Amino acid sequence: MIRLAAAAILAAAPVLAQIPEPQGYRGEPYNAPVPETLAGAETIEAERALDLHDEGIPFVDVYPRTRKPENLPEDTFWHEPRHDTIPGAVWLWDTGYQNLSSAEESRLAKGLEQVTGGDKAAPLVIFCRADCWMSWNAAKRAVSMGYTQVMWFSGGTDAWQETLGPDLVRAEPVDP
């Protein structure tokens, strides 16, 4: 009986570990295990990310921005939470959701054009945090926009700090 249960668990483990790529963009929950791949893009690990960073390849952070809640009393002081990112990265906030507003889609398109100098064959790295579907969605959009050297850093800022140790820096939101 115990052997049978152990065999069933071992047989199921590889199935559970493989997250399939969805056909479209992924929605809630965004903080969940992600696939190991992204069709049309290269998935990279922290060491490769550091090498690319050292080469001056553009890094694009798509972590969402925390906005002031609409239901706060008028006299409440609001302080937007700090977001830290990889040094030199461009923060194109709110561009990794399943459905983008026209402003968000424009921010992503203009931001990618800006960091690549308009060259869709130029390499670029897109990231967020570990287990964040927003970076997967944004990288998939970049591929659909015709960018041919998209690198998806699936571990994002978490892997950057855990594996490499370099400090993150305060991100400033960019609205190209």
CSV table of C-alpha atoms in Angstrom, one decimal:
chain,number,residue,atom,x,y,z
A,1,MET,CA,0.0,0.0,0.0
A,2,ILE,CA,2.8,2.5,0.9
A,3,ARG,CA,4.8,1.5,-2.2
A,4,LEU,CA,1.7,2.1,-4.3
A,5,ALA,CA,1.1,5.5,-2.8
A,6,ALA,CA,4.8,6.5,-3.2
A,7,ALA,CA,4.8,5.3,-6.8
A,8,ALA,CA,1.7,7.4,-7.5
A,9,ILE,CA,3.3,10.5,-6.0
A,10,LEU,CA,6.6,10.0,-7.9
A,11,ALA,CA,4.7,9.4,-11.2
A,12,ALA,CA,2.6,12.6,-10.7
A,13,ALA,CA,5.6,14.9,-9.7
A,14,PRO,CA,6.8,15.6,-13.3
A,15,VAL,CA,3.3,16.3,-14.4
A,16,LEU,CA,2.8,18.8,-11.5
A,17,ALA,CA,6.2,20.5,-12.3
A,18,GLN,CA,5.3,21.2,-15.9
A,19,ILE,CA,3.2,24.4,-16.3
A,20,PRO,CA,1.9,24.6,-19.9
A,21,GLU,CA,2.0,27.8,-21.9
A,22,PRO,CA,-1.5,29.2,-22.3
A,23,GLN,CA,-2.6,30.1,-25.8
A,24,GLY,CA,-3.3,33.7,-24.9
A,25,TYR,CA,-2.3,35.9,-22.0
A,26,ARG,CA,-2.6,34.7,-18.4
A,27,GLY,CA,-4.8,36.5,-15.9
A,28,GLU,CA,-5.4,36.2,-12.1
A,29,PRO,CA,-3.7,35.0,-10.1
A,30,TYR,CA,-0.5,36.6,-11.5
A,31,ASN,CA,1.7,35.4,-8.7
A,32,ALA,CA,1.7,31.7,-9.4
A,33,PRO,CA,4.1,29.1,-10.9
A,34,VAL,CA,5.0,30.0,-14.5
A,35,PRO,CA,6.1,27.8,-17.5
A,36,GLU,CA,9.7,27.1,-18.1
A,37,THR,CA,9.4,28.4,-21.6
A,38,LEU,CA,7.9,31.1,-23.7
A,39,ALA,CA,7.4,30.4,-27.4
A,40,GLY,CA,9.5,32.9,-29.5
A,41,ALA,CA,11.6,34.0,-26.5
A,42,GLU,CA,14.6,32.7,-24.7
A,43,THR,CA,14.1,32.0,-21.0
A,44,ILE,CA,17.2,32.9,-19.0
A,45,GLU,CA,18.5,32.3,-15.5
A,46,ALA,CA,20.2,34.7,-13.2
A,47,GLU,CA,23.8,34.1,-14.3
A,48,ARG,CA,22.9,34.8,-17.9
A,49,ALA,CA,20.9,37.9,-16.9
A,50,LEU,CA,24.0,39.2,-15.1
A,51,ASP,CA,26.1,38.6,-18.2
A,52,LEU,CA,23.5,40.4,-20.4
A,53,HIS,CA,23.3,43.3,-17.9
A,54,ASP,CA,27.1,43.6,-18.0
A,55,GLU,CA,26.9,43.8,-21.8
A,56,GLY,CA,24.5,46.7,-21.6
A,57,ILE,CA,21.4,44.8,-22.9
A,58,PRO,CA,18.3,46.7,-22.0
A,59,PHE,CA,16.2,45.4,-19.0
A,60,VAL,CA,12.5,46.1,-18.8
A,61,ASP,CA,10.7,45.7,-15.5
A,62,VAL,CA,6.9,45.2,-15.8
A,63,TYR,CA,6.0,45.0,-12.1
A,64,PRO,CA,2.6,46.7,-11.5
A,65,ARG,CA,2.4,50.1,-9.8
A,66,THR,CA,0.4,50.5,-6.6
A,67,ARG,CA,-2.0,53.4,-7.0
A,68,LYS,CA,-3.8,55.4,-4.3
A,69,PRO,CA,-7.0,53.6,-3.3
A,70,GLU,CA,-10.0,55.5,-4.5
A,71,ASN,CA,-11.9,55.0,-1.3
A,72,LEU,CA,-9.4,56.8,1.0
A,73,PRO,CA,-10.8,59.8,2.8
A,74,GLU,CA,-9.9,63.0,1.2
A,75,ASP,CA,-7.5,64.2,4.0
A,76,THR,CA,-5.6,60.9,4.1
A,77,PHE,CA,-1.9,61.2,3.2
A,78,TRP,CA,-0.9,58.6,0.5
A,79,HIS,CA,2.6,57.4,0.0
A,80,GLU,CA,3.1,55.2,-3.0
A,81,PRO,CA,5.1,52.1,-1.9
A,82,ARG,CA,8.6,51.9,-3.1
A,83,HIS,CA,9.5,49.5,-5.9
A,84,ASP,CA,13.1,48.3,-6.3
A,85,THR,CA,14.5,47.0,-9.5
A,86,ILE,CA,17.6,45.8,-11.3
A,87,PRO,CA,20.1,48.8,-11.8
A,88,GLY,CA,19.5,50.5,-15.1
A,89,ALA,CA,16.2,48.8,-15.8
A,90,VAL,CA,13.3,50.7,-17.3
A,91,TRP,CA,10.1,50.3,-15.3
A,92,LEU,CA,7.2,50.0,-17.7
A,93,TRP,CA,4.6,49.5,-15.0
A,94,ASP,CA,1.2,47.8,-15.5
A,95,THR,CA,2.2,46.4,-18.9
A,96,GLY,CA,2.0,42.7,-17.9
A,97,TYR,CA,-1.7,42.3,-17.2
A,98,GLN,CA,-3.8,39.8,-19.3
A,99,ASN,CA,-5.8,42.7,-20.7
A,100,LEU,CA,-4.2,46.1,-21.3
A,101,SER,CA,-5.8,49.4,-21.6
A,102,SER,CA,-4.8,51.4,-24.7
A,103,ALA,CA,-2.6,53.6,-22.4
A,104,GLU,CA,-0.8,50.5,-21.0
A,105,GLU,CA,-0.4,48.9,-24.4
A,106,SER,CA,1.0,52.2,-25.8
A,107,ARG,CA,3.4,52.5,-22.8
A,108,LEU,CA,4.7,49.0,-23.5
A,109,ALA,CA,5.1,49.6,-27.3
A,110,LYS,CA,6.7,53.0,-26.9
A,111,GLY,CA,8.9,51.8,-24.0
A,112,LEU,CA,10.2,48.8,-26.0
A,113,GLU,CA,10.8,51.0,-29.0
A,114,GLN,CA,12.7,53.4,-26.8
A,115,VAL,CA,15.0,50.8,-25.1
A,116,THR,CA,15.8,49.1,-28.4
A,117,GLY,CA,16.2,52.3,-30.5
A,118,GLY,CA,13.4,51.1,-32.7
A,119,ASP,CA,15.4,47.9,-33.7
A,120,LYS,CA,13.1,44.9,-33.3
A,121,ALA,CA,16.1,42.6,-33.8
A,122,ALA,CA,17.9,44.2,-30.7
A,123,PRO,CA,18.1,42.0,-27.6
A,124,LEU,CA,16.1,42.9,-24.5
A,125,VAL,CA,15.3,41.3,-21.2
A,126,ILE,CA,11.8,41.4,-19.7
A,127,PHE,CA,11.3,40.6,-16.0
A,128,CYS,CA,9.2,41.1,-12.9
A,129,ARG,CA,9.6,38.9,-9.9
A,130,ALA,CA,9.7,35.1,-9.5
A,131,ASP,CA,6.5,33.3,-10.4
A,132,CYS,CA,5.0,36.4,-12.0
A,133,TRP,CA,2.9,35.9,-15.0
A,134,MET,CA,3.1,39.6,-15.8
A,135,SER,CA,6.6,39.3,-17.1
A,136,TRP,CA,5.5,36.2,-19.2
A,137,ASN,CA,2.6,38.2,-20.6
A,138,ALA,CA,4.8,41.3,-21.4
A,139,ALA,CA,7.5,39.1,-23.1
A,140,LYS,CA,4.8,37.3,-25.1
A,141,ARG,CA,3.5,40.7,-26.2
A,142,ALA,CA,6.9,41.8,-27.2
A,143,VAL,CA,7.3,38.7,-29.4
A,144,SER,CA,3.8,39.4,-30.9
A,145,MET,CA,5.0,43.0,-31.7
A,146,GLY,CA,7.8,41.5,-33.8
A,147,TYR,CA,10.7,41.7,-31.4
A,148,THR,CA,13.0,38.7,-32.3
A,149,GLN,CA,15.5,38.7,-29.4
A,150,VAL,CA,13.3,38.8,-26.4
A,151,MET,CA,14.7,37.2,-23.3
A,152,TRP,CA,12.4,36.4,-20.4
A,153,PHE,CA,14.1,36.5,-17.0
A,154,SER,CA,11.5,34.4,-15.2
A,155,GLY,CA,13.2,34.7,-11.8
A,156,GLY,CA,13.2,38.4,-12.0
A,157,THR,CA,14.3,40.6,-9.1
A,158,ASP,CA,14.0,37.7,-6.6
A,159,ALA,CA,16.5,35.5,-8.5
A,160,TRP,CA,18.7,38.5,-9.1
A,161,GLN,CA,19.1,39.1,-5.4
A,162,GLU,CA,19.1,35.4,-4.2
A,163,THR,CA,21.6,34.2,-6.8
A,164,LEU,CA,23.8,37.2,-7.5
A,165,GLY,CA,23.4,39.4,-4.4
A,166,PRO,CA,23.7,42.7,-6.2
A,167,ASP,CA,21.6,45.4,-4.7
A,168,LEU,CA,18.4,46.6,-6.3
A,169,VAL,CA,17.8,50.3,-6.8
A,170,ARG,CA,14.7,52.4,-6.5
A,171,ALA,CA,12.6,52.2,-9.6
A,172,GLU,CA,11.1,55.3,-11.2
A,173,PRO,CA,8.0,54.8,-13.3
A,174,VAL,CA,8.5,55.5,-17.0
A,175,ASP,CA,5.7,56.8,-19.2
A,176,PRO,CA,7.4,57.2,-22.6
